[in-house]
Amino acid sequence: MEEVTLKITYLGSQFKLHKRLESTWGEVADELAAQVGVSADGLRILYKGRTTERNESLAASHVRDGARLMAMKTSKQHENEGKS
């Protein structure tokens, strides 16, 4: 299946991920979380102004090559950082 490049902005930094369209948003979150050093459930990814669902595929969201995404910390992640 087709592969796409995702351009993700997180805390002012830019990241590029290459994923297959059958990949899920959960897999995208997992990979990004590993790169930025947070837990995947501590990230929220927005595509076209909407929060993505972890179990939904990129194809189901009609993602195109070069799609721009926004990632942000969830309130849960902020709470966890305050405890450490």
PDB file of C-alpha atoms in Angstrom:
ATOM      1  CA  MET A   1       0.000   0.000   0.000  1.00  0.00           C
ATOM      2  CA  GLU A   2       1.012   3.609  -0.445  1.00  0.00           C
ATOM      3  CA  GLU A   3       3.369   5.370   1.950  1.00  0.00           C
ATOM      4  CA  VAL A   4       2.927   9.002   2.985  1.00  0.00           C
ATOM      5  CA  THR A   5       5.134  11.564   4.665  1.00  0.00           C
ATOM      6  CA  LEU A   6       3.557  13.299   7.659  1.00  0.00           C
ATOM      7  CA  LYS A   7       4.852  16.693   8.766  1.00  0.00           C
ATOM      8  CA  ILE A   8       4.182  17.092  12.466  1.00  0.00           C
ATOM      9  CA  THR A   9       4.645  20.183  14.611  1.00  0.00           C
ATOM     10  CA  TYR A  10       5.173  19.530  18.322  1.00  0.00           C
ATOM     11  CA  LEU A  11       6.168  22.255  20.798  1.00  0.00           C
ATOM     12  CA  GLY A  12       7.620  24.387  17.993  1.00  0.00           C
ATOM     13  CA  SER A  13       9.713  21.562  16.523  1.00  0.00           C
ATOM     14  CA  GLN A  14       9.098  19.876  13.189  1.00  0.00           C
ATOM     15  CA  PHE A  15       9.136  16.106  12.692  1.00  0.00           C
ATOM     16  CA  LYS A  16       8.679  13.998   9.583  1.00  0.00           C
ATOM     17  CA  LEU A  17       7.326  10.470   9.771  1.00  0.00           C
ATOM     18  CA  HIS A  18       6.964   8.057   6.869  1.00  0.00           C
ATOM     19  CA  LYS A  19       3.981   5.746   7.364  1.00  0.00           C
ATOM     20  CA  ARG A  20       1.877   3.410   5.273  1.00  0.00           C
ATOM     21  CA  LEU A  21      -1.744   4.406   4.785  1.00  0.00           C
ATOM     22  CA  GLU A  22      -2.901   1.249   6.594  1.00  0.00           C
ATOM     23  CA  SER A  23      -1.041   2.447   9.724  1.00  0.00           C
ATOM     24  CA  THR A  24      -3.191   3.697  12.582  1.00  0.00           C
ATOM     25  CA  TRP A  25      -3.032   7.025  14.354  1.00  0.00           C
ATOM     26  CA  GLY A  26      -1.955   5.048  17.413  1.00  0.00           C
ATOM     27  CA  GLU A  27       1.146   3.878  15.545  1.00  0.00           C
ATOM     28  CA  VAL A  28       1.875   7.476  14.526  1.00  0.00           C
ATOM     29  CA  ALA A  29       1.512   8.598  18.157  1.00  0.00           C
ATOM     30  CA  ASP A  30       3.748   5.767  19.371  1.00  0.00           C
ATOM     31  CA  GLU A  31       6.523   6.659  16.926  1.00  0.00           C
ATOM     32  CA  LEU A  32       6.331  10.383  17.638  1.00  0.00           C
ATOM     33  CA  ALA A  33       6.222   9.784  21.400  1.00  0.00           C
ATOM     34  CA  ALA A  34       9.405   7.711  21.168  1.00  0.00           C
ATOM     35  CA  GLN A  35      11.143  10.541  19.295  1.00  0.00           C
ATOM     36  CA  VAL A  36      10.106  13.294  21.722  1.00  0.00           C
ATOM     37  CA  GLY A  37      10.423  11.276  24.929  1.00  0.00           C
ATOM     38  CA  VAL A  38       6.842  11.251  26.220  1.00  0.00           C
ATOM     39  CA  SER A  39       4.256   8.507  26.588  1.00  0.00           C
ATOM     40  CA  ALA A  40       1.987   7.947  23.584  1.00  0.00           C
ATOM     41  CA  ASP A  41      -1.115   8.396  25.703  1.00  0.00           C
ATOM     42  CA  GLY A  42       0.295  11.786  26.701  1.00  0.00           C
ATOM     43  CA  LEU A  43       0.026  13.036  23.109  1.00  0.00           C
ATOM     44  CA  ARG A  44      -2.941  14.287  21.158  1.00  0.00           C
ATOM     45  CA  ILE A  45      -2.583  14.475  17.378  1.00  0.00           C
ATOM     46  CA  LEU A  46      -4.747  16.829  15.347  1.00  0.00           C
ATOM     47  CA  TYR A  47      -5.405  16.421  11.633  1.00  0.00           C
ATOM     48  CA  LYS A  48      -7.538  18.958   9.783  1.00  0.00           C
ATOM     49  CA  GLY A  49      -8.485  20.518  13.116  1.00  0.00           C
ATOM     50  CA  ARG A  50      -9.815  17.282  14.595  1.00  0.00           C
ATOM     51  CA  THR A  51      -8.431  14.955  17.239  1.00  0.00           C
ATOM     52  CA  THR A  52      -7.452  11.631  15.712  1.00  0.00           C
ATOM     53  CA  GLU A  53      -8.638   8.264  17.026  1.00  0.00           C
ATOM     54  CA  ARG A  54      -5.855   5.803  17.917  1.00  0.00           C
ATOM     55  CA  ASN A  55      -7.493   2.824  16.188  1.00  0.00           C
ATOM     56  CA  GLU A  56      -8.422   4.645  12.954  1.00  0.00           C
ATOM     57  CA  SER A  57      -6.186   4.176   9.916  1.00  0.00           C
ATOM     58  CA  LEU A  58      -4.584   7.022   8.010  1.00  0.00           C
ATOM     59  CA  ALA A  59      -6.453   5.869   4.900  1.00  0.00           C
ATOM     60  CA  ALA A  60      -9.803   6.127   6.715  1.00  0.00           C
ATOM     61  CA  SER A  61      -8.892   9.734   7.590  1.00  0.00           C
ATOM     62  CA  HIS A  62      -8.103  10.429   3.908  1.00  0.00           C
ATOM     63  CA  VAL A  63      -4.513  11.419   4.673  1.00  0.00           C
ATOM     64  CA  ARG A  64      -2.458  12.569   1.706  1.00  0.00           C
ATOM     65  CA  ASP A  65       1.289  12.688   1.246  1.00  0.00           C
ATOM     66  CA  GLY A  66       2.768  15.771   2.903  1.00  0.00           C
ATOM     67  CA  ALA A  67      -0.119  16.150   5.367  1.00  0.00           C
ATOM     68  CA  ARG A  68       0.528  18.649   8.152  1.00  0.00           C
ATOM     69  CA  LEU A  69      -0.348  17.619  11.683  1.00  0.00           C
ATOM     70  CA  MET A  70      -0.237  19.256  15.082  1.00  0.00           C
ATOM     71  CA  ALA A  71       0.717  17.297  18.180  1.00  0.00           C
ATOM     72  CA  MET A  72       0.251  18.540  21.708  1.00  0.00           C
ATOM     73  CA  LYS A  73       0.561  17.287  25.232  1.00  0.00           C
ATOM     74  CA  THR A  74      -2.614  16.091  26.881  1.00  0.00           C
ATOM     75  CA  SER A  75      -3.569  17.303  30.326  1.00  0.00           C
ATOM     76  CA  LYS A  76      -2.542  13.837  31.579  1.00  0.00           C
ATOM     77  CA  GLN A  77       1.003  14.418  30.299  1.00  0.00           C
ATOM     78  CA  HIS A  78       1.161  17.819  32.016  1.00  0.00           C
ATOM     79  CA  GLU A  79       0.051  16.193  35.286  1.00  0.00           C
ATOM     80  CA  ASN A  80       2.708  13.479  34.983  1.00  0.00           C
ATOM     81  CA  GLU A  81       5.432  16.052  34.403  1.00  0.00           C
ATOM     82  CA  GLY A  82       4.341  17.962  37.495  1.00  0.00           C
ATOM     83  CA  LYS A  83       4.833  14.837  39.639  1.00  0.00           C
ATOM     84  CA  SER A  84       8.411  14.200  38.580  1.00  0.00           C
TER      85      SER A  84
END
